[in-house]
Short mmCIF file of C-alpha atoms and ligand atoms in Angstrom, two decimals:
data_model
loop_
_atom_site.label_atom_id
_atom_site.label_comp_id
_atom_site.label_asym_id
_atom_site.label_seq_id
_atom_site.Cartn_x
_atom_site.Cartn_y
_atom_site.Cartn_z
CA MET A 632 10.14 7.01 -24.16
CA GLN A 633 7.74 5.96 -21.62
CA ARG A 634 9.43 3.94 -18.81
CA GLN A 635 7.79 -0.19 -18.66
CA PRO A 636 6.00 0.25 -14.72
CA ARG A 637 7.59 -2.66 -12.92
CA ILE A 638 5.47 -4.23 -9.62
CA LEU A 639 6.03 -6.51 -7.35
CA MET A 640 3.50 -9.28 -6.17
CA CYS A 641 3.71 -12.60 -3.82
CA PRO A 642 1.11 -15.48 -4.92
CA PRO A 643 -1.59 -16.09 -2.43
CA ASP A 644 -0.47 -19.79 -2.21
CA TYR A 645 -0.25 -19.62 1.85
CA TYR A 646 -2.58 -16.69 2.34
CA GLY A 647 -5.26 -16.72 5.05
CA ILE A 648 -6.67 -15.12 8.30
CA GLU A 649 -4.37 -16.80 10.67
CA TYR A 650 -4.12 -14.11 13.16
CA GLU A 651 -6.12 -10.62 14.13
CA ILE A 652 -4.00 -7.39 13.68
CA ASN A 653 -6.56 -5.20 12.44
CA PRO A 654 -10.24 -4.76 12.99
CA TRP A 655 -11.06 -6.72 9.22
CA MET A 656 -9.64 -9.57 10.09
CA ASN A 657 -11.55 -12.44 11.89
CA ARG A 658 -10.04 -15.98 12.33
CA ALA A 659 -13.58 -17.53 12.67
CA ARG A 660 -14.80 -16.52 9.55
CA GLY A 661 -11.59 -16.93 7.42
CA SER A 662 -11.18 -16.47 3.99
CA SER A 663 -11.14 -18.80 0.54
CA ARG A 664 -8.12 -19.56 -0.75
CA GLU A 665 -9.25 -20.93 -4.08
CA ARG A 666 -11.20 -17.76 -4.45
CA ALA A 667 -8.25 -15.57 -3.33
CA ARG A 668 -6.16 -17.15 -5.92
CA GLN A 669 -8.53 -16.13 -8.76
CA GLN A 670 -9.06 -12.76 -7.62
CA TRP A 671 -5.09 -12.34 -7.00
CA GLN A 672 -4.42 -13.96 -10.51
CA GLN A 673 -7.46 -11.50 -12.28
CA LEU A 674 -5.40 -8.32 -10.60
CA ARG A 675 -2.04 -9.63 -11.81
CA ASP A 676 -3.66 -9.80 -15.50
CA THR A 677 -5.14 -6.58 -15.31
CA LEU A 678 -1.69 -5.03 -14.32
CA VAL A 679 0.20 -7.06 -17.06
CA ASP A 680 -2.57 -6.00 -19.65
CA LEU A 681 -1.93 -2.21 -18.88
CA GLY A 682 2.19 -3.50 -19.66
CA VAL A 683 3.11 -3.34 -16.18
CA VAL A 684 5.71 -5.97 -15.53
CA VAL A 685 4.84 -8.04 -12.70
CA GLU A 686 7.96 -9.37 -10.70
CA LEU A 687 7.08 -12.56 -8.34
CA LEU A 688 8.13 -13.02 -4.53
CA GLN A 689 8.13 -16.71 -3.67
CA PRO A 690 5.30 -17.70 -0.91
CA GLN A 691 6.39 -18.75 2.35
CA GLU A 692 4.27 -21.62 4.57
CA GLY A 693 3.22 -19.50 7.79
CA LEU A 694 3.31 -15.97 6.15
CA PRO A 695 -0.22 -15.31 5.19
CA ASP A 696 0.29 -11.69 5.14
CA LEU A 697 3.17 -11.79 2.37
CA VAL A 698 0.82 -11.20 -0.17
CA PHE A 699 0.95 -7.58 0.85
CA THR A 700 4.26 -6.67 -0.75
CA ALA A 701 3.45 -2.83 -0.41
CA ASN A 702 4.27 -3.34 3.37
CA ALA A 703 8.01 -4.70 2.61
CA GLY A 704 9.65 -1.75 2.66
CA LEU A 705 9.80 2.06 0.83
CA ILE A 706 11.51 2.20 -2.34
CA HIS A 707 13.40 5.41 -3.45
CA GLY A 708 15.95 4.88 -6.35
CA ASN A 709 18.20 2.47 -5.71
CA ARG A 710 17.37 2.03 -2.27
CA PHE A 711 15.00 -0.22 -0.30
CA PHE A 712 14.38 0.81 3.15
CA SER A 713 13.34 -2.39 4.99
CA SER A 714 10.12 -2.05 6.80
CA HIS A 715 10.08 -2.38 10.62
CA PHE A 716 6.48 -4.38 11.47
CA ARG A 717 4.77 -3.38 14.47
CA HIS A 718 3.73 -7.13 15.22
CA GLU A 719 5.75 -10.07 15.52
CA GLU A 720 3.25 -12.16 12.94
CA ARG A 721 4.41 -9.89 10.18
CA ALA A 722 7.98 -9.04 11.22
CA ARG A 723 8.64 -12.41 10.42
CA GLU A 724 8.48 -11.38 6.53
CA SER A 725 11.63 -8.85 6.37
CA PRO A 726 14.04 -11.36 5.78
CA HIS A 727 12.40 -12.70 2.59
CA PHE A 728 11.74 -9.02 1.32
CA ASP A 729 15.03 -8.14 2.27
CA SER A 730 16.67 -11.38 0.43
CA TRP A 731 14.68 -10.45 -2.53
CA PHE A 732 15.75 -6.86 -2.95
CA ALA A 733 19.56 -7.73 -2.17
CA GLU A 734 19.47 -10.28 -4.72
CA ARG A 735 18.57 -7.85 -7.34
CA GLY A 736 21.17 -5.38 -6.64
CA PHE A 737 18.69 -2.72 -4.60
CA SER A 738 20.78 -1.41 -1.27
CA VAL A 739 18.41 -2.65 1.75
CA GLU A 740 18.80 -0.18 4.39
CA HIS A 741 16.93 -0.41 7.80
CA LEU A 742 15.62 2.17 10.31
CA PRO A 743 16.92 2.48 13.76
CA GLU A 744 15.43 -0.51 15.92
CA GLU A 745 13.36 1.68 18.11
CA MET A 746 11.21 2.90 14.94
CA TYR A 747 8.30 1.02 13.63
CA PHE A 748 7.66 1.61 10.12
CA GLU A 749 5.38 -0.17 7.40
CA GLY A 750 6.80 0.93 4.02
CA ALA A 751 4.73 1.72 1.14
CA GLY A 752 1.42 1.33 3.23
CA ASP A 753 2.38 3.95 5.44
CA ALA A 754 4.68 6.29 3.37
CA LEU A 755 3.49 7.62 -0.31
CA PHE A 756 4.68 10.11 -1.90
CA CYS A 757 3.00 12.75 -3.82
CA GLY A 758 4.84 15.32 -5.67
CA PRO A 759 8.02 16.09 -3.97
CA ALA A 760 6.47 15.15 -0.62
CA LEU A 761 6.22 11.89 1.30
CA PHE A 762 2.87 11.33 3.05
CA ALA A 763 3.56 9.60 6.06
CA GLY A 764 0.75 7.82 8.06
CA TYR A 765 1.67 7.03 11.74
CA ARG A 766 0.05 6.17 14.94
CA ILE A 767 -1.61 2.99 14.32
CA ARG A 768 1.47 1.11 12.78
CA SER A 769 3.96 3.38 11.58
CA ASP A 770 5.84 5.64 14.27
CA ILE A 771 6.10 9.32 13.43
CA GLN A 772 9.81 9.34 13.91
CA GLY A 773 10.56 6.84 11.02
CA HIS A 774 9.35 8.74 8.61
CA GLN A 775 11.16 12.02 9.86
CA TYR A 776 14.38 9.90 10.33
CA LEU A 777 13.69 9.04 5.90
CA GLY A 778 12.65 12.50 5.28
CA GLY A 779 15.88 13.43 6.82
CA LEU A 780 17.87 11.16 4.62
CA LEU A 781 16.23 11.25 1.55
CA ARG A 782 16.02 15.14 1.72
CA VAL A 783 12.31 15.20 1.41
CA GLN A 784 9.65 17.41 3.35
CA VAL A 785 7.43 14.78 5.36
CA LEU A 786 3.97 15.61 5.60
CA PRO A 787 2.64 13.62 9.01
CA LEU A 788 -0.62 12.36 9.09
CA GLU A 789 -2.19 10.87 12.02
CA LEU A 790 -4.65 7.82 11.42
CA ILE A 791 -7.70 8.26 13.98
CA ASN A 792 -9.87 5.16 12.30
CA ALA A 793 -8.61 1.59 13.37
CA TYR A 794 -10.49 0.44 9.97
CA PHE A 795 -8.28 2.47 7.89
CA TYR A 796 -4.80 1.82 9.81
CA HIS A 797 -2.13 2.14 6.93
CA LEU A 798 -2.32 5.72 4.91
CA ASP A 799 -2.64 3.23 1.58
CA THR A 800 -6.05 2.56 2.94
CA CYS A 801 -7.31 6.15 2.80
CA PHE A 802 -5.06 7.93 0.65
CA CYS A 803 -4.35 7.19 -3.42
CA PRO A 804 -1.61 9.76 -4.65
CA LEU A 805 -2.75 9.80 -8.45
CA ALA A 806 -0.32 12.36 -9.77
CA PRO A 807 2.18 14.98 -8.32
CA GLY A 808 -1.26 17.45 -7.01
CA GLU A 809 -3.96 14.67 -7.19
CA ALA A 810 -5.10 11.98 -5.22
CA LEU A 811 -7.93 10.15 -4.08
CA TRP A 812 -8.98 10.17 -0.07
CA TYR A 813 -11.30 9.42 2.64
CA PRO A 814 -11.49 12.57 4.77
CA GLU A 815 -12.78 11.05 7.77
CA ALA A 816 -9.75 8.82 8.49
CA PHE A 817 -7.94 11.85 9.39
CA ASP A 818 -8.05 14.35 12.26
CA ALA A 819 -8.44 18.03 11.73
CA TYR A 820 -5.02 18.72 11.35
CA GLY A 821 -3.90 15.88 8.72
CA ARG A 822 -7.52 17.13 6.77
CA ARG A 823 -5.84 20.48 6.15
CA VAL A 824 -2.02 19.29 5.32
CA ILE A 825 -3.60 17.45 2.61
CA GLU A 826 -6.16 20.06 1.27
CA ASN A 827 -3.38 22.55 1.36
CA HIS A 828 -0.88 20.77 -0.72
CA ILE A 829 -3.28 18.75 -2.99
CA PRO A 830 -5.27 20.71 -5.06
CA ARG A 831 -7.15 18.14 -6.85
CA LEU A 832 -8.42 15.89 -4.06
CA ILE A 833 -11.41 13.10 -5.24
CA ALA A 834 -13.48 12.02 -1.72
CA ALA A 835 -14.44 8.55 -1.34
CA ASN A 836 -17.67 8.03 0.72
CA GLU A 837 -18.11 5.80 3.75
CA ALA A 838 -19.27 2.89 1.92
CA GLU A 839 -16.48 3.09 -1.11
CA ALA A 840 -14.07 3.83 1.42
CA ARG A 841 -15.08 0.81 3.44
CA CYS A 842 -14.99 -1.11 -0.08
CA PHE A 843 -11.10 0.04 -0.27
CA GLY A 844 -11.86 2.20 -2.95
CA CYS A 845 -8.78 4.72 -1.85
CA ASN A 846 -6.47 1.36 -2.03
CA ALA A 847 -5.75 1.86 -5.68
CA VAL A 848 -2.97 0.86 -8.46
CA VAL A 849 -2.36 3.58 -10.55
CA VAL A 850 -0.86 2.86 -14.18
CA GLY A 851 -0.31 5.78 -15.94
CA LYS A 852 -3.60 7.34 -16.59
CA THR A 853 -5.17 3.83 -15.51
CA VAL A 854 -6.44 3.31 -11.73
CA VAL A 855 -7.26 -0.28 -10.72
CA LEU A 856 -10.23 -0.52 -8.29
CA ASN A 857 -11.55 -2.57 -6.24
CA ALA A 858 -14.92 -3.61 -7.60
CA GLY A 859 -17.95 -1.94 -6.24
CA CYS A 860 -16.54 1.62 -6.05
CA THR A 861 -18.86 3.03 -8.45
CA ASN A 862 -18.48 6.95 -7.92
CA LEU A 863 -15.20 7.11 -7.46
CA ALA A 864 -15.00 5.65 -10.72
CA SER A 865 -17.08 8.15 -12.22
CA ASP A 866 -15.11 10.59 -10.62
CA LEU A 867 -11.99 9.66 -11.70
CA GLU A 868 -13.26 9.62 -15.38
CA SER A 869 -14.11 12.96 -15.14
CA MET A 870 -10.89 13.73 -14.13
CA GLY A 871 -9.23 12.02 -17.20
CA TYR A 872 -8.36 8.45 -16.20
CA THR A 873 -9.76 5.35 -17.15
CA THR A 874 -10.79 2.96 -14.66
CA ARG A 875 -10.44 -1.07 -13.89
CA SER A 876 -12.27 -2.67 -11.39
CA VAL A 877 -11.01 -6.43 -10.03
CA GLU A 878 -13.19 -8.25 -6.90
CA LEU A 879 -10.65 -8.67 -3.98
CA ASP A 880 -13.23 -9.15 -1.46
CA GLU A 881 -11.21 -12.29 -0.29
CA PHE A 882 -7.92 -9.80 0.87
CA ILE A 883 -10.42 -7.40 2.25
CA LYS A 884 -10.91 -9.66 5.01
CA SER A 885 -7.22 -9.48 5.75
CA GLY A 886 -7.57 -5.18 5.54
CA GLY A 887 -6.26 -5.42 2.29
CA SER A 888 -6.87 -5.09 -1.44
CA ALA A 889 -5.28 -3.81 -5.11
CA LYS A 890 -2.77 -1.66 -3.77
CA CYS A 891 -1.76 -3.28 -0.50
CA LEU A 892 -1.08 -6.51 -2.65
CA THR A 893 1.40 -4.65 -5.37
CA LEU A 894 4.84 -2.70 -4.70
CA ARG A 895 5.93 -0.09 -7.08
CA LEU A 896 9.59 -0.93 -8.07
CA ASP A 897 10.61 2.08 -10.14
CA GLY A 898 8.65 4.80 -8.08
CA GLU A 899 5.03 5.56 -7.73
CA GLU A 900 3.11 7.31 -10.63
CA ALA A 901 2.29 10.45 -8.76
CA ALA A 902 6.03 10.59 -7.07
CA GLN A 903 8.35 13.22 -8.12
CA TRP A 904 11.65 11.84 -7.68
CA THR A 905 11.26 9.14 -10.68
N1 LIG B 1043 -3.12 -7.93 7.25
C1 LIG B 1043 -2.47 -7.32 6.87
C2 LIG B 1043 -1.84 -6.49 8.31
O1 LIG B 1043 -3.03 -5.87 8.77
C3 LIG B 1043 -3.31 -6.31 5.96
C4 LIG B 1043 -2.32 -5.27 4.86
C5 LIG B 1043 -2.72 -4.78 4.49
N2 LIG B 1043 -1.81 -3.88 3.65
C6 LIG B 1043 -1.58 -2.49 3.34
N3 LIG B 1043 -0.40 -2.33 2.51
N4 LIG B 1043 -2.55 -1.47 3.62
O2 LIG B 1043 -0.87 -6.20 8.28
#
């Protein structure tokens, strides 16, 4: 029997651009809370329509980025490895994520104090290996520490473009051996690592990468993409996927899109450990 996918989201009641910690964010430009609310709701409805059980975290005033649940931490079975955010503004989210997971019976674990780690934003399983983006937010040491604990191979990928500051902005595992990516976000070594480990790759062009086309949510053989990524959608369709597009530009103003707004609780589609 097919398992029912479970995803954590947080309603955007207090979402906004209140500080600038990546090049997408601009306080002066801001964002519309009403449009954000409609877009978030559309993403949620799309996921529910695909058979996903969407669980909710209570939004908190003063934590505008709590909507980006992908950054809560990394899930492995019943273990929740809580993030250690690089920026103070986001570090204040962690107690809320930790209690949510503790109340639901997860074992909540923390990395050593000196290691920055931003959860599923920077650590993504594809097949048996953990692909790990580092330098801009997470540290390489944090990923190595996790790899040792979980006894999985860690493939560190240096992120070299400030616009693609989290791995999930430029790399999206679809299934073991299959992924979407934006090659220009990586150095030559990182590109080689991805090409050597993932035989079926779909590359985004610059325009669609900037439209957050790689920040997609995979549910079975369906991929939920930010609107406007028509080349990626047709490449995905020729690989046997169905695509759904959702307008999420209010969240791109903060440097996030579909994937950032979700955290898969039962393991990503491409993760072999599930
Ligand atoms: N404004 C947030 C930040 O800069 C956006 C986080 C997007 N999340 C993600 N998984 N890429 O931290």
